């Protein structure tokens, strides 16, 4: 049933898919108090005007949920026509450097379009992307996720030791690695680092990989354009050096994500439980009391 739904969505115009997603996002927002509360809390933590932006953020989240089917299953030529590289020069310069590249793609805009869009570029033939992914909880979804996402120029690495070895091998071959850096990791794979002023359990893998391979680190966002016009892919080099200290490097990466999120504040997945404490993780540091 889910595969059929994905196929049907992929055959619709992108603008219609996103319009349906916007309606779905608003329905979820108004019907779920827990969803609404988390979205409000996370947006307020980032200093945003919740009253003005919350409903739009929910609508954008709904668009993201449905457009994924379009991005995964649409013919590649159709997707290529919708992915616009706003910072083409930044990407070209990074690839020309010769070092491996770590692409950080937070839950912002149409993040699925970044990996799929990169795989369509001519550079991906010689320097494919290996993207880290989490297995779906239901095994019945695994063929859909793997077959729809994996393409020529794009390899999938499961979020386990085998996948980490795949990422390390890709970097050793001076290829490209893609990671969602704002996913909450398991207890042994992260540290507490500030994210919009609050401790968030943050994965250490991107910093470790980049440091081990002397890789360039870039932060990406695929801005969703109105009217089904596609996606503008924005790219920023990581500000600040990674120093090999997990807490410091996690803080540097989180700060870079913050800057990108604030460029497109309604397109971040604010209802994601970014501040949860994984089982067996250490307690978060105590936040200093306000003196204001």
mmCIF file of C-alpha atoms in Angstrom:
data_model
loop_
_atom_site.group_PDB
_atom_site.id
_atom_site.type_symbol
_atom_site.label_atom_id
_atom_site.label_comp_id
_atom_site.label_asym_id
_atom_site.label_seq_id
_atom_site.Cartn_x
_atom_site.Cartn_y
_atom_site.Cartn_z
ATOM 1 C CA UNK A 1 0.000 0.000 0.000
ATOM 2 C CA UNK A 2 2.785 2.412 0.892
ATOM 3 C CA UNK A 3 4.694 1.618 -2.291
ATOM 4 C CA UNK A 4 1.534 2.248 -4.325
ATOM 5 C CA UNK A 5 1.029 5.579 -2.562
ATOM 6 C CA UNK A 6 4.634 6.572 -3.278
ATOM 7 C CA UNK A 7 4.244 5.655 -6.955
ATOM 8 C CA UNK A 8 1.045 7.662 -7.256
ATOM 9 C CA UNK A 9 2.627 10.708 -5.621
ATOM 10 C CA UNK A 10 5.651 10.481 -7.896
ATOM 11 C CA UNK A 11 3.424 10.769 -10.969
ATOM 12 C CA UNK A 12 1.780 14.001 -9.853
ATOM 13 C CA UNK A 13 3.226 17.448 -10.596
ATOM 14 C CA UNK A 14 5.610 18.544 -7.843
ATOM 15 C CA UNK A 15 3.537 21.643 -7.106
ATOM 16 C CA UNK A 16 0.438 19.531 -6.486
ATOM 17 C CA UNK A 17 2.345 17.085 -4.269
ATOM 18 C CA UNK A 18 3.664 19.968 -2.166
ATOM 19 C CA UNK A 19 0.234 21.601 -1.964
ATOM 20 C CA UNK A 20 -1.228 18.345 -0.640
ATOM 21 C CA UNK A 21 1.663 18.079 1.794
ATOM 22 C CA UNK A 22 1.032 21.601 3.040
ATOM 23 C CA UNK A 23 -2.576 20.710 3.810
ATOM 24 C CA UNK A 24 -1.460 17.507 5.543
ATOM 25 C CA UNK A 25 1.063 19.431 7.641
ATOM 26 C CA UNK A 26 -1.574 21.896 8.822
ATOM 27 C CA UNK A 27 -3.980 19.079 9.710
ATOM 28 C CA UNK A 28 -1.316 17.357 11.814
ATOM 29 C CA UNK A 29 -0.437 20.655 13.485
ATOM 30 C CA UNK A 30 -3.993 21.442 14.548
ATOM 31 C CA UNK A 31 -4.963 17.862 15.442
ATOM 32 C CA UNK A 32 -1.942 16.853 17.539
ATOM 33 C CA UNK A 33 -1.272 18.786 20.732
ATOM 34 C CA UNK A 34 2.002 16.952 21.371
ATOM 35 C CA UNK A 35 3.299 17.722 17.863
ATOM 36 C CA UNK A 36 2.276 21.354 18.226
ATOM 37 C CA UNK A 37 3.894 21.648 21.650
ATOM 38 C CA UNK A 38 7.263 20.256 20.549
ATOM 39 C CA UNK A 39 7.307 22.404 17.424
ATOM 40 C CA UNK A 40 6.552 25.499 19.524
ATOM 41 C CA UNK A 41 9.178 24.656 22.149
ATOM 42 C CA UNK A 42 11.942 24.035 19.623
ATOM 43 C CA UNK A 43 11.188 27.145 17.609
ATOM 44 C CA UNK A 44 11.070 29.261 20.755
ATOM 45 C CA UNK A 45 14.410 27.772 21.864
ATOM 46 C CA UNK A 46 15.877 29.098 18.616
ATOM 47 C CA UNK A 47 14.487 32.561 19.348
ATOM 48 C CA UNK A 48 11.930 32.505 16.538
ATOM 49 C CA UNK A 49 8.497 34.136 16.492
ATOM 50 C CA UNK A 50 6.347 31.058 17.094
ATOM 51 C CA UNK A 51 3.072 32.866 16.573
ATOM 52 C CA UNK A 52 4.131 34.089 13.161
ATOM 53 C CA UNK A 53 6.034 31.074 11.843
ATOM 54 C CA UNK A 54 4.707 27.882 13.455
ATOM 55 C CA UNK A 55 1.866 27.089 11.052
ATOM 56 C CA UNK A 56 4.081 27.744 8.038
ATOM 57 C CA UNK A 57 6.746 25.455 9.512
ATOM 58 C CA UNK A 58 4.169 22.677 9.955
ATOM 59 C CA UNK A 59 3.009 23.128 6.360
ATOM 60 C CA UNK A 60 6.601 22.903 5.100
ATOM 61 C CA UNK A 61 7.127 19.726 7.121
ATOM 62 C CA UNK A 62 4.074 18.246 5.438
ATOM 63 C CA UNK A 63 5.462 19.164 2.036
ATOM 64 C CA UNK A 64 8.721 17.441 2.879
ATOM 65 C CA UNK A 65 6.944 14.256 3.912
ATOM 66 C CA UNK A 66 5.116 13.870 0.586
ATOM 67 C CA UNK A 67 7.685 15.270 -1.835
ATOM 68 C CA UNK A 68 10.126 12.546 -0.777
ATOM 69 C CA UNK A 69 8.187 10.097 -2.950
ATOM 70 C CA UNK A 70 8.527 12.468 -5.910
ATOM 71 C CA UNK A 71 12.269 12.911 -5.305
ATOM 72 C CA UNK A 72 12.916 9.185 -4.958
ATOM 73 C CA UNK A 73 10.766 7.772 -7.753
ATOM 74 C CA UNK A 74 10.428 10.473 -10.388
ATOM 75 C CA UNK A 75 12.462 9.953 -13.603
ATOM 76 C CA UNK A 76 15.944 11.346 -13.119
ATOM 77 C CA UNK A 77 15.602 13.930 -15.892
ATOM 78 C CA UNK A 78 12.564 15.434 -14.134
ATOM 79 C CA UNK A 79 14.456 15.704 -10.861
ATOM 80 C CA UNK A 80 17.515 17.206 -12.565
ATOM 81 C CA UNK A 81 15.312 19.985 -13.931
ATOM 82 C CA UNK A 82 14.125 20.851 -10.415
ATOM 83 C CA UNK A 83 17.463 20.878 -8.554
ATOM 84 C CA UNK A 84 19.212 24.234 -8.886
ATOM 85 C CA UNK A 85 22.717 24.661 -7.459
ATOM 86 C CA UNK A 86 22.652 28.147 -5.964
ATOM 87 C CA UNK A 87 26.275 27.841 -4.826
ATOM 88 C CA UNK A 88 27.684 25.951 -7.787
ATOM 89 C CA UNK A 89 31.086 27.605 -7.426
ATOM 90 C CA UNK A 90 31.467 26.451 -3.810
ATOM 91 C CA UNK A 91 30.812 22.840 -4.754
ATOM 92 C CA UNK A 92 33.059 22.940 -7.804
ATOM 93 C CA UNK A 93 35.877 24.476 -5.789
ATOM 94 C CA UNK A 94 35.557 21.797 -3.090
ATOM 95 C CA UNK A 95 35.568 18.953 -5.609
ATOM 96 C CA UNK A 96 38.527 20.467 -7.471
ATOM 97 C CA UNK A 97 40.527 20.587 -4.230
ATOM 98 C CA UNK A 98 41.140 16.865 -4.508
ATOM 99 C CA UNK A 99 40.497 16.046 -0.873
ATOM 100 C CA UNK A 100 37.489 13.947 0.182
ATOM 101 C CA UNK A 101 34.318 15.872 0.971
ATOM 102 C CA UNK A 102 31.903 15.443 3.892
ATOM 103 C CA UNK A 103 28.456 16.825 3.065
ATOM 104 C CA UNK A 104 26.348 17.692 6.101
ATOM 105 C CA UNK A 105 22.652 17.787 5.201
ATOM 106 C CA UNK A 106 20.509 18.622 8.255
ATOM 107 C CA UNK A 107 16.729 18.163 8.386
ATOM 108 C CA UNK A 108 16.233 21.366 6.428
ATOM 109 C CA UNK A 109 14.214 21.854 3.267
ATOM 110 C CA UNK A 110 14.168 18.916 0.878
ATOM 111 C CA UNK A 111 17.283 17.247 2.251
ATOM 112 C CA UNK A 112 16.574 14.094 0.221
ATOM 113 C CA UNK A 113 16.958 16.134 -2.973
ATOM 114 C CA UNK A 114 20.588 16.938 -2.158
ATOM 115 C CA UNK A 115 21.925 13.391 -2.369
ATOM 116 C CA UNK A 116 19.714 12.539 -5.335
ATOM 117 C CA UNK A 117 20.674 15.781 -7.061
ATOM 118 C CA UNK A 118 24.375 15.226 -6.486
ATOM 119 C CA UNK A 119 24.103 11.747 -8.008
ATOM 120 C CA UNK A 120 22.870 13.396 -11.225
ATOM 121 C CA UNK A 121 25.939 15.599 -11.528
ATOM 122 C CA UNK A 122 28.744 14.514 -13.887
ATOM 123 C CA UNK A 123 31.242 14.592 -10.983
ATOM 124 C CA UNK A 124 29.339 11.758 -9.299
ATOM 125 C CA UNK A 125 30.541 9.288 -11.909
ATOM 126 C CA UNK A 126 34.107 9.540 -10.675
ATOM 127 C CA UNK A 127 33.359 10.660 -7.122
ATOM 128 C CA UNK A 128 30.078 9.066 -6.016
ATOM 129 C CA UNK A 129 28.413 9.910 -2.734
ATOM 130 C CA UNK A 130 28.104 7.355 0.039
ATOM 131 C CA UNK A 131 25.202 8.421 2.244
ATOM 132 C CA UNK A 132 24.568 7.184 5.768
ATOM 133 C CA UNK A 133 20.994 6.041 6.387
ATOM 134 C CA UNK A 134 18.965 4.377 9.096
ATOM 135 C CA UNK A 135 17.071 1.200 8.378
ATOM 136 C CA UNK A 136 13.300 1.668 8.620
ATOM 137 C CA UNK A 137 11.718 0.109 11.688
ATOM 138 C CA UNK A 138 9.482 -2.080 9.516
ATOM 139 C CA UNK A 139 11.343 -4.576 7.333
ATOM 140 C CA UNK A 140 8.614 -4.372 4.698
ATOM 141 C CA UNK A 141 9.771 -0.800 3.971
ATOM 142 C CA UNK A 142 13.414 -1.710 3.447
ATOM 143 C CA UNK A 143 13.204 -2.535 -0.292
ATOM 144 C CA UNK A 144 11.347 0.723 -0.919
ATOM 145 C CA UNK A 145 13.891 2.816 0.973
ATOM 146 C CA UNK A 146 16.977 1.139 -0.462
ATOM 147 C CA UNK A 147 15.824 0.702 -4.053
ATOM 148 C CA UNK A 148 14.313 4.170 -4.305
ATOM 149 C CA UNK A 149 17.281 5.998 -2.813
ATOM 150 C CA UNK A 150 20.243 4.110 -4.233
ATOM 151 C CA UNK A 151 21.102 5.275 -7.740
ATOM 152 C CA UNK A 152 24.115 5.464 -10.002
ATOM 153 C CA UNK A 153 26.421 7.913 -8.254
ATOM 154 C CA UNK A 154 24.811 7.306 -4.851
ATOM 155 C CA UNK A 155 25.581 4.442 -2.479
ATOM 156 C CA UNK A 156 23.836 3.798 0.821
ATOM 157 C CA UNK A 157 25.685 2.988 4.032
ATOM 158 C CA UNK A 158 23.626 1.577 6.917
ATOM 159 C CA UNK A 159 24.023 3.269 10.288
ATOM 160 C CA UNK A 160 26.148 0.498 11.804
ATOM 161 C CA UNK A 161 29.787 -0.529 11.806
ATOM 162 C CA UNK A 162 29.555 -1.877 8.267
ATOM 163 C CA UNK A 163 28.240 1.490 7.144
ATOM 164 C CA UNK A 164 30.996 3.357 8.970
ATOM 165 C CA UNK A 165 33.576 1.218 7.198
ATOM 166 C CA UNK A 166 31.898 2.101 3.894
ATOM 167 C CA UNK A 167 32.178 5.801 4.727
ATOM 168 C CA UNK A 168 35.832 5.451 5.679
ATOM 169 C CA UNK A 169 36.564 3.574 2.471
ATOM 170 C CA UNK A 170 34.836 6.276 0.413
ATOM 171 C CA UNK A 171 36.886 9.009 2.078
ATOM 172 C CA UNK A 172 40.093 7.030 1.567
ATOM 173 C CA UNK A 173 39.241 6.962 -2.141
ATOM 174 C CA UNK A 174 38.711 10.758 -2.055
ATOM 175 C CA UNK A 175 35.002 10.420 -2.701
ATOM 176 C CA UNK A 176 32.012 12.169 -1.105
ATOM 177 C CA UNK A 177 30.180 11.246 2.077
ATOM 178 C CA UNK A 178 26.711 12.465 3.072
ATOM 179 C CA UNK A 179 25.482 12.575 6.675
ATOM 180 C CA UNK A 180 22.400 13.938 8.439
ATOM 181 C CA UNK A 181 24.311 15.543 11.331
ATOM 182 C CA UNK A 182 21.326 16.496 13.481
ATOM 183 C CA UNK A 183 19.967 12.993 13.998
ATOM 184 C CA UNK A 184 20.119 11.931 17.636
ATOM 185 C CA UNK A 185 22.754 9.168 17.843
ATOM 186 C CA UNK A 186 22.882 6.151 20.104
ATOM 187 C CA UNK A 187 24.429 6.581 23.536
ATOM 188 C CA UNK A 188 27.963 5.593 22.575
ATOM 189 C CA UNK A 189 28.053 7.621 19.376
ATOM 190 C CA UNK A 190 27.523 11.146 20.616
ATOM 191 C CA UNK A 191 28.296 13.915 23.059
ATOM 192 C CA UNK A 192 26.302 16.777 24.525
ATOM 193 C CA UNK A 193 26.810 20.011 22.593
ATOM 194 C CA UNK A 194 24.813 23.246 22.468
ATOM 195 C CA UNK A 195 22.164 23.591 19.798
ATOM 196 C CA UNK A 196 20.353 26.914 19.909
ATOM 197 C CA UNK A 197 21.547 27.360 23.476
ATOM 198 C CA UNK A 198 20.382 24.009 24.853
ATOM 199 C CA UNK A 199 22.388 20.771 25.208
ATOM 200 C CA UNK A 200 21.568 18.347 22.410
ATOM 201 C CA UNK A 201 23.048 14.871 22.102
ATOM 202 C CA UNK A 202 25.097 15.217 18.930
ATOM 203 C CA UNK A 203 26.813 12.609 16.777
ATOM 204 C CA UNK A 204 30.600 12.634 16.744
ATOM 205 C CA UNK A 205 30.963 10.654 13.513
ATOM 206 C CA UNK A 206 31.178 13.635 11.102
ATOM 207 C CA UNK A 207 34.011 15.236 13.045
ATOM 208 C CA UNK A 208 35.910 11.966 13.419
ATOM 209 C CA UNK A 209 35.585 11.100 9.733
ATOM 210 C CA UNK A 210 36.627 14.557 8.571
ATOM 211 C CA UNK A 211 39.614 14.662 10.894
ATOM 212 C CA UNK A 212 40.793 11.161 9.991
ATOM 213 C CA UNK A 213 40.712 11.870 6.244
ATOM 214 C CA UNK A 214 41.590 15.586 6.226
ATOM 215 C CA UNK A 215 38.285 16.095 4.448
ATOM 216 C CA UNK A 216 36.574 19.310 3.441
ATOM 217 C CA UNK A 217 33.285 19.800 5.306
ATOM 218 C CA UNK A 218 30.338 21.552 3.667
ATOM 219 C CA UNK A 219 26.875 22.326 5.066
ATOM 220 C CA UNK A 220 23.954 21.968 2.645
ATOM 221 C CA UNK A 221 20.322 23.042 2.515
ATOM 222 C CA UNK A 222 17.862 22.426 -0.325
ATOM 223 C CA UNK A 223 15.527 25.413 -0.088
ATOM 224 C CA UNK A 224 12.020 24.506 -1.248
ATOM 225 C CA UNK A 225 10.836 27.011 -3.850
ATOM 226 C CA UNK A 226 7.157 27.995 -4.114
ATOM 227 C CA UNK A 227 4.832 26.765 -6.830
ATOM 228 C CA UNK A 228 6.634 23.474 -7.428
ATOM 229 C CA UNK A 229 9.591 25.285 -9.024
ATOM 230 C CA UNK A 230 12.015 22.916 -7.347
ATOM 231 C CA UNK A 231 14.870 23.341 -4.909
ATOM 232 C CA UNK A 232 17.753 25.774 -4.542
ATOM 233 C CA UNK A 233 20.732 23.950 -3.056
ATOM 234 C CA UNK A 234 22.735 26.263 -0.810
ATOM 235 C CA UNK A 235 26.225 25.349 0.366
ATOM 236 C CA UNK A 236 28.397 26.845 3.090
ATOM 237 C CA UNK A 237 31.930 25.758 4.002
ATOM 238 C CA UNK A 238 32.197 24.844 7.658
ATOM 239 C CA UNK A 239 33.241 27.858 9.727
ATOM 240 C CA UNK A 240 35.935 27.021 12.235
ATOM 241 C CA UNK A 241 38.424 24.194 12.226
ATOM 242 C CA UNK A 242 37.707 20.722 13.551
ATOM 243 C CA UNK A 243 40.295 20.104 16.257
ATOM 244 C CA UNK A 244 39.803 16.423 17.056
ATOM 245 C CA UNK A 245 38.014 17.047 20.358
ATOM 246 C CA UNK A 246 34.506 15.489 20.195
ATOM 247 C CA UNK A 247 32.712 18.150 22.247
ATOM 248 C CA UNK A 248 34.394 21.064 20.474
ATOM 249 C CA UNK A 249 33.850 19.602 17.021
ATOM 250 C CA UNK A 250 30.200 18.787 17.759
ATOM 251 C CA UNK A 251 29.682 22.379 18.912
ATOM 252 C CA UNK A 252 31.306 23.710 15.731
ATOM 253 C CA UNK A 253 29.053 21.572 13.545
ATOM 254 C CA UNK A 254 25.921 22.504 15.510
ATOM 255 C CA UNK A 255 26.762 26.191 15.156
ATOM 256 C CA UNK A 256 27.059 25.757 11.389
ATOM 257 C CA UNK A 257 23.671 24.024 11.290
ATOM 258 C CA UNK A 258 22.143 26.862 13.305
ATOM 259 C CA UNK A 259 23.355 29.432 10.797
ATOM 260 C CA UNK A 260 21.886 27.528 7.878
ATOM 261 C CA UNK A 261 18.593 26.872 9.672
ATOM 262 C CA UNK A 262 18.115 30.558 10.432
ATOM 263 C CA UNK A 263 18.394 31.332 6.725
ATOM 264 C CA UNK A 264 15.268 29.220 6.085
ATOM 265 C CA UNK A 265 13.568 28.981 9.482
ATOM 266 C CA UNK A 266 10.199 27.598 8.366
ATOM 267 C CA UNK A 267 11.804 24.740 6.432
ATOM 268 C CA UNK A 268 13.500 23.036 9.382
ATOM 269 C CA UNK A 269 11.791 20.009 10.946
ATOM 270 C CA UNK A 270 11.150 21.682 14.286
ATOM 271 C CA UNK A 271 8.940 18.876 15.570
ATOM 272 C CA UNK A 272 11.848 16.418 15.468
ATOM 273 C CA UNK A 273 12.774 15.464 19.037
ATOM 274 C CA UNK A 274 16.257 16.938 18.785
ATOM 275 C CA UNK A 275 16.769 17.288 22.546
ATOM 276 C CA UNK A 276 15.869 13.766 23.627
ATOM 277 C CA UNK A 277 18.245 11.757 25.794
ATOM 278 C CA UNK A 278 19.063 8.342 24.297
ATOM 279 C CA UNK A 279 18.889 5.303 26.551
ATOM 280 C CA UNK A 280 22.107 4.870 28.559
ATOM 281 C CA UNK A 281 23.481 8.238 27.475
ATOM 282 C CA UNK A 282 25.051 10.386 30.197
ATOM 283 C CA UNK A 283 22.952 13.105 31.707
ATOM 284 C CA UNK A 284 23.109 16.430 29.863
ATOM 285 C CA UNK A 285 25.171 19.198 31.443
ATOM 286 C CA UNK A 286 23.287 21.481 33.763
ATOM 287 C CA UNK A 287 22.375 24.707 32.018
ATOM 288 C CA UNK A 288 23.502 27.818 33.873
ATOM 289 C CA UNK A 289 20.766 29.705 35.675
ATOM 290 C CA UNK A 290 19.687 32.927 34.054
ATOM 291 C CA UNK A 291 20.978 36.074 35.717
ATOM 292 C CA UNK A 292 18.874 38.449 33.675
#
